[in-house]
């Protein structure tokens, strides 16, 4: 099994594949408040795939999508109509609204990208097909239980080094592929303020598995995951309008996801592919959104570093509900907000299960709720 998966992901290509990988098994989720002109640059790579666009902000605003893309568009009115009272768990006026797209999708894989991200070029000048590289990452095993000093041992030209246990060389299923960015770094507001002109020009041709027991700050602007393996844990929390915190949505999801992946024996990869991040957000606006998070994260990180899940938690949903219980018990004393967030985590799972029923219950559900559907 490892051999066939490795062959599918050995060399990161920057060219358009002859036949798009996973064409009918992957949705691209894009949160936005503006016209999606950025898709023109991505057309050679994205056009074969189905897009789920989650419109944030004013639902009466018309979002223009370039012709030729197959997409569904959901605004706040659609979210309220589909989820009813449970729509309260979906953030408003924050990119965290993207996780509604994860919930509404019926595909096995998800790729999510921000609308200020463009096609990057590798050091040879070739355009990088980020989606293709993410797919190769997801189809190839991870090595969370023992670090390989040549990074991803399944890539062409690499292998397991001397001393790597043979019993672990089959690897673990990859649940998440975390991509990186050139140009505008993903910095917090204080770092933005002291390094306003800094740009990331360092292209590192590497993919590595984040080791078991190690947390990392997940960025949602260039991210793919196996929805069937980990989708129910990819909740980006309560952020934005009406909440005391913003810009921690993807990191919150990453911390929860990593604890659950570690428990269930799943892998997380980071590194390639790169995209070109074009727009630096306002550091003063960001500081207003982040300042409580900067303070709270000194409590959050130790919480997630020590969080354990009982062996009875054998599904992502069970793991996530248990984690929500621990958030309320241990972080609720930090601030009342975490009690509210824990309740939203439970609501998220309830809504997820309603829109993604088990096979036994599927016959009782009359199809998938639709937003504004557009065909090619």
Coordinates of C-alpha atoms in Angstrom, one line a residue:
X1 CA 0.0 0.0 0.0
X2 CA 2.7 2.4 0.9
X3 CA 4.5 1.8 -2.4
X4 CA 1.5 2.8 -4.5
X5 CA 0.8 5.8 -2.4
X6 CA 4.4 6.9 -2.5
X7 CA 4.4 6.6 -6.3
X8 CA 1.5 9.0 -6.4
X9 CA 3.4 11.6 -4.5
X10 CA 7.1 11.2 -5.1
X11 CA 8.0 14.3 -7.0
X12 CA 6.2 17.6 -6.4
X13 CA 5.2 18.8 -9.8
X14 CA 4.6 22.4 -10.8
X15 CA 2.9 21.5 -14.1
X16 CA -0.8 20.9 -14.8
X17 CA -1.5 17.2 -14.6
X18 CA -2.8 15.4 -17.7
X19 CA -5.8 14.2 -15.7
X20 CA -6.7 16.3 -12.6
X21 CA -6.1 14.3 -9.5
X22 CA -9.2 13.5 -7.4
X23 CA -11.4 15.6 -9.7
X24 CA -14.7 14.2 -8.3
X25 CA -13.5 13.7 -4.8
X26 CA -12.4 17.2 -3.7
X27 CA -14.1 20.5 -3.0
X28 CA -12.2 23.9 -2.9
X29 CA -13.6 26.1 -0.1
X30 CA -13.1 29.8 -0.4
X31 CA -14.3 32.4 2.2
X32 CA -14.7 35.9 0.8
X33 CA -16.2 39.3 1.0
X34 CA -15.3 40.4 -2.5
X35 CA -15.4 39.5 -6.2
X36 CA -13.2 36.5 -6.9
X37 CA -11.0 37.9 -9.7
X38 CA -8.1 36.0 -8.1
X39 CA -9.5 32.8 -9.6
X40 CA -8.3 33.8 -13.0
X41 CA -4.7 33.1 -12.1
X42 CA -5.8 29.8 -10.6
X43 CA -7.9 28.8 -13.6
X44 CA -5.5 26.2 -15.0
X45 CA -5.4 24.4 -11.7
X46 CA -8.9 25.0 -10.2
X47 CA -11.3 24.9 -13.1
X48 CA -11.8 21.1 -13.2
X49 CA -12.9 21.1 -9.5
X50 CA -16.0 22.1 -7.7
X51 CA -15.9 25.3 -5.6
X52 CA -17.8 26.1 -2.4
X53 CA -17.8 29.8 -1.8
X54 CA -18.7 31.1 1.7
X55 CA -19.7 34.8 1.4
X56 CA -19.0 36.7 4.6
X57 CA -20.4 40.0 5.6
X58 CA -23.5 41.6 3.9
X59 CA -25.5 38.8 2.3
X60 CA -27.2 41.3 -0.1
X61 CA -23.9 42.1 -1.8
X62 CA -23.4 40.4 -5.1
X63 CA -20.2 38.4 -5.4
X64 CA -18.9 38.0 -8.9
X65 CA -17.2 34.8 -9.9
X66 CA -15.4 34.5 -13.2
X67 CA -17.2 32.5 -15.9
X68 CA -16.4 28.8 -16.4
X69 CA -16.1 27.7 -12.8
X70 CA -18.4 25.1 -11.2
X71 CA -19.5 26.5 -7.9
X72 CA -22.0 26.9 -5.1
X73 CA -22.2 30.1 -3.1
X74 CA -23.6 30.4 0.4
X75 CA -24.2 33.7 2.2
X76 CA -25.3 34.3 5.8
X77 CA -29.0 33.9 4.9
X78 CA -28.2 30.5 3.4
X79 CA -26.3 29.4 6.5
X80 CA -29.2 30.5 8.8
X81 CA -31.7 28.7 6.6
X82 CA -29.8 25.5 6.4
X83 CA -28.6 25.3 10.0
X84 CA -31.5 27.1 11.8
X85 CA -30.6 27.8 15.4
X86 CA -27.3 25.8 15.0
X87 CA -26.1 28.6 12.7
X88 CA -24.9 30.3 15.9
X89 CA -21.8 28.1 15.7
X90 CA -20.6 29.6 12.4
X91 CA -18.6 32.8 12.8
X92 CA -19.7 36.1 11.2
X93 CA -17.4 38.8 9.8
X94 CA -14.4 36.5 10.1
X95 CA -12.7 34.0 7.8
X96 CA -13.7 31.3 10.2
X97 CA -17.0 31.2 8.3
X98 CA -15.2 28.9 5.8
X99 CA -15.8 25.9 8.0
X100 CA -19.5 26.0 6.9
X101 CA -18.1 24.9 3.5
X102 CA -16.4 21.9 5.1
X103 CA -19.7 20.9 6.7
X104 CA -21.8 21.3 3.6
X105 CA -19.4 19.4 1.3
X106 CA -20.0 15.8 0.4
X107 CA -16.5 15.1 -1.0
X108 CA -13.7 13.1 0.6
X109 CA -11.2 15.9 0.5
X110 CA -11.1 19.7 1.0
X111 CA -8.7 22.4 -0.1
X112 CA -9.2 25.8 1.3
X113 CA -7.5 29.0 0.1
X114 CA -7.9 32.7 0.8
X115 CA -8.8 35.2 -1.9
X116 CA -5.5 37.2 -1.5
X117 CA -3.4 34.1 -2.4
X118 CA -2.0 33.7 -5.9
X119 CA 0.1 31.2 -7.8
X120 CA 3.7 31.1 -6.6
X121 CA 6.7 30.1 -8.6
X122 CA 9.4 27.7 -7.6
X123 CA 13.1 28.7 -7.8
X124 CA 13.3 27.5 -11.5
X125 CA 10.5 30.0 -12.4
X126 CA 7.8 27.3 -12.9
X127 CA 4.3 28.0 -11.6
X128 CA 3.4 25.8 -8.6
X129 CA 0.3 23.7 -8.8
X130 CA -0.4 23.9 -5.0
X131 CA -3.5 21.8 -5.2
X132 CA -1.7 18.9 -6.9
X133 CA 1.0 19.0 -4.3
X134 CA -1.6 19.0 -1.4
X135 CA -3.3 16.0 -3.0
X136 CA 0.0 14.1 -3.2
X137 CA 0.7 14.9 0.4
X138 CA -2.7 13.5 1.5
X139 CA -2.4 10.4 -0.6
X140 CA 1.0 9.6 0.9
X141 CA 1.6 8.3 4.4
X142 CA 2.9 10.4 7.3
X143 CA 5.5 9.4 9.9
X144 CA 4.3 11.0 13.2
X145 CA 5.8 8.3 15.5
X146 CA 9.5 8.6 14.6
X147 CA 11.2 11.5 12.9
X148 CA 13.0 10.8 9.6
X149 CA 16.0 13.2 9.2
X150 CA 15.5 13.2 5.4
X151 CA 12.0 14.5 6.1
X152 CA 9.4 12.8 3.9
X153 CA 10.9 9.4 3.2
X154 CA 8.3 8.7 0.5
X155 CA 9.5 11.4 -1.9
X156 CA 11.7 10.6 -4.9
X157 CA 15.3 10.6 -3.9
X158 CA 14.7 10.0 -0.2
X159 CA 14.1 7.0 2.0
X160 CA 14.1 5.9 5.7
X161 CA 17.5 6.5 7.2
X162 CA 19.6 4.0 9.1
X163 CA 18.1 3.3 12.5
X164 CA 14.5 4.0 11.5
X165 CA 12.3 1.1 12.9
X166 CA 11.1 -1.2 10.1
X167 CA 7.9 -1.7 12.0
X168 CA 7.0 2.0 11.5
X169 CA 7.9 2.3 7.9
X170 CA 4.4 1.7 6.6
X171 CA 3.5 5.1 8.1
X172 CA 0.1 6.5 9.2
X173 CA -2.7 7.9 7.1
X174 CA -2.3 11.6 6.4
X175 CA -5.2 13.7 7.6
X176 CA -3.9 17.2 7.0
X177 CA -1.6 18.9 4.5
X178 CA -0.5 22.3 5.7
X179 CA 1.0 24.5 2.9
X180 CA 3.2 27.6 3.3
X181 CA 3.4 31.0 1.6
X182 CA 5.9 33.3 0.0
X183 CA 5.9 37.1 0.1
X184 CA 3.7 38.3 3.0
X185 CA 4.5 36.2 6.1
X186 CA 1.7 34.9 8.4
X187 CA 2.8 37.0 11.4
X188 CA 1.0 38.2 14.5
X189 CA 0.3 41.9 14.9
X190 CA 3.3 42.7 17.2
X191 CA 5.7 41.0 14.8
X192 CA 4.1 42.9 11.9
X193 CA 4.6 46.1 13.7
X194 CA 8.3 45.6 14.3
X195 CA 9.0 44.0 10.9
X196 CA 6.6 45.9 8.5
X197 CA 8.8 45.3 5.4
X198 CA 9.8 41.8 6.0
X199 CA 9.0 39.3 3.2
X200 CA 9.4 35.6 3.0
X201 CA 11.6 34.8 0.0
X202 CA 12.9 31.5 1.4
X203 CA 11.7 28.5 -0.6
X204 CA 12.4 25.2 1.1
X205 CA 11.8 22.2 -1.0
X206 CA 10.7 19.9 1.8
X207 CA 7.7 18.2 3.3
X208 CA 7.8 16.8 6.8
X209 CA 5.5 15.2 9.3
X210 CA 4.7 17.1 12.5
X211 CA 5.7 14.6 15.2
X212 CA 3.2 13.1 17.6
X213 CA 2.8 15.2 20.7
X214 CA 3.9 18.4 18.9
X215 CA 1.6 21.4 18.3
X216 CA 2.0 23.9 15.6
X217 CA 0.2 27.2 14.5
X218 CA -2.0 26.1 11.6
X219 CA -2.7 28.7 9.0
X220 CA -6.0 28.3 7.0
X221 CA -5.0 30.2 3.9
X222 CA -3.4 27.3 2.1
X223 CA -4.6 24.1 3.7
X224 CA -6.0 20.7 2.6
X225 CA -7.4 17.8 4.6
X226 CA -9.1 14.4 4.3
X227 CA -12.6 15.3 5.3
X228 CA -13.6 11.7 6.0
X229 CA -10.7 11.3 8.4
X230 CA -10.7 14.6 10.3
X231 CA -13.4 16.9 8.9
X232 CA -15.5 17.0 12.0
X233 CA -12.6 18.4 14.0
X234 CA -11.8 21.2 11.5
X235 CA -14.1 23.7 13.3
X236 CA -12.6 27.2 13.2
X237 CA -14.4 28.3 16.4
X238 CA -16.3 31.4 17.4
X239 CA -14.4 34.4 16.1
X240 CA -15.2 37.8 14.6
X241 CA -18.5 39.6 15.1
X242 CA -19.7 39.6 18.7
X243 CA -16.7 37.7 20.0
X244 CA -13.7 39.0 22.0
X245 CA -11.1 37.5 19.7
X246 CA -10.2 37.1 16.1
X247 CA -7.4 35.6 14.0
X248 CA -7.1 32.5 16.1
X249 CA -9.7 30.5 14.2
X250 CA -7.3 28.4 12.2
X251 CA -4.9 28.0 15.1
X252 CA -7.7 26.8 17.4
X253 CA -8.8 24.3 14.8
X254 CA -5.2 23.2 14.4
X255 CA -4.6 22.6 18.1
X256 CA -7.9 20.6 18.4
X257 CA -7.2 18.7 15.3
X258 CA -3.6 17.8 16.3
X259 CA -4.7 16.4 19.7
X260 CA -7.3 14.2 18.0
X261 CA -4.9 13.1 15.2
X262 CA -2.3 12.1 17.8
X263 CA -5.0 10.1 19.7
X264 CA -6.3 8.4 16.5
X265 CA -2.9 7.7 15.0
X266 CA -3.3 10.1 12.0
X267 CA -0.6 12.2 10.4
X268 CA -0.2 15.9 9.7
X269 CA 2.3 17.2 7.0
X270 CA 3.7 20.7 6.6
X271 CA 5.9 22.4 4.0
X272 CA 5.2 22.2 0.3
X273 CA 3.3 23.6 -1.5
X274 CA 3.8 27.3 -1.4
X275 CA 1.3 30.0 -2.6
X276 CA 2.0 33.7 -3.0
X277 CA 0.4 35.7 -0.3
X278 CA -0.2 39.2 -1.7
X279 CA -1.9 41.4 0.9
X280 CA -0.6 42.4 4.3
X281 CA -3.5 43.0 6.8
X282 CA -3.4 46.1 9.0
X283 CA -1.3 45.4 12.1
X284 CA -3.3 47.8 14.3
X285 CA -6.6 46.2 13.3
X286 CA -5.0 42.8 13.9
X287 CA -3.8 43.8 17.3
X288 CA -7.3 44.7 18.4
X289 CA -8.5 41.3 17.2
X290 CA -5.5 39.3 18.7
X291 CA -4.6 41.0 21.9
X292 CA -6.7 38.7 24.1
X293 CA -5.5 35.7 22.2
X294 CA -1.9 36.7 22.7
X295 CA -2.6 36.7 26.4
X296 CA -4.8 33.6 26.5
X297 CA -2.5 31.4 24.4
X298 CA -0.1 31.2 27.4
X299 CA -3.0 29.1 29.0
X300 CA -4.2 27.5 25.8
X301 CA -0.9 25.9 24.7
X302 CA -0.3 24.1 28.0
X303 CA -3.9 22.9 28.0
X304 CA -3.5 21.3 24.5
X305 CA 0.0 20.0 25.4
X306 CA -1.4 18.0 28.3
X307 CA -4.9 17.1 26.9
X308 CA -5.5 13.4 26.7
X309 CA -8.5 11.5 25.3
X310 CA -9.9 8.3 26.8
X311 CA -9.6 5.1 24.7
X312 CA -13.4 5.1 24.4
X313 CA -13.1 8.0 22.0
X314 CA -12.8 6.0 18.8
X315 CA -14.3 8.6 16.4
X316 CA -13.5 12.2 15.6
X317 CA -16.9 13.2 16.8
X318 CA -16.4 11.5 20.2
X319 CA -12.9 12.9 20.5
X320 CA -14.2 16.4 19.7
X321 CA -17.1 16.3 22.2
X322 CA -14.7 15.1 24.9
X323 CA -12.3 17.9 24.1
X324 CA -15.2 20.4 24.3
X325 CA -16.0 19.1 27.8
X326 CA -12.3 19.6 28.8
X327 CA -12.3 23.1 27.3
X328 CA -15.3 24.0 29.5
X329 CA -13.8 22.4 32.6
X330 CA -10.3 23.8 32.3
X331 CA -10.4 26.9 30.2
X332 CA -13.8 28.2 31.3
X333 CA -12.0 29.5 34.4
X334 CA -9.7 31.6 32.2
X335 CA -12.6 33.5 30.6
X336 CA -16.3 33.0 30.1
X337 CA -15.7 33.1 26.4
X338 CA -14.4 29.5 26.6
X339 CA -17.6 28.2 28.0
X340 CA -19.4 29.8 25.0
X341 CA -16.8 28.3 22.7
X342 CA -17.2 24.8 24.2
X343 CA -21.0 25.0 23.7
X344 CA -20.4 26.0 20.1
X345 CA -18.1 23.1 19.6
X346 CA -20.9 20.8 20.7
X347 CA -23.3 22.6 18.4
X348 CA -20.9 22.2 15.5
X349 CA -20.8 18.4 16.0
X350 CA -24.6 18.3 16.2
X351 CA -24.9 20.3 13.0
X352 CA -22.2 18.2 11.3
X353 CA -24.0 15.0 12.1
X354 CA -27.3 16.4 10.8
X355 CA -25.8 17.3 7.5
X356 CA -23.5 14.2 7.3
X357 CA -25.7 11.4 8.6
X358 CA -24.5 7.8 8.9
X359 CA -25.2 5.4 6.0
X360 CA -28.0 3.8 8.0
X361 CA -29.8 7.1 8.4
X362 CA -28.9 8.5 5.0
X363 CA -32.1 7.1 3.4
X364 CA -34.2 9.3 5.7
X365 CA -32.5 12.5 4.4
X366 CA -33.9 14.0 1.2
X367 CA -30.7 15.1 -0.3
X368 CA -28.3 17.9 0.3
X369 CA -29.5 21.5 1.0
X370 CA -28.4 23.8 -1.8
X371 CA -27.1 27.3 -1.8
X372 CA -26.8 29.2 -5.1
X373 CA -25.6 26.5 -7.5
X374 CA -23.8 27.4 -10.7
X375 CA -22.8 25.0 -13.4
X376 CA -20.0 25.3 -15.9

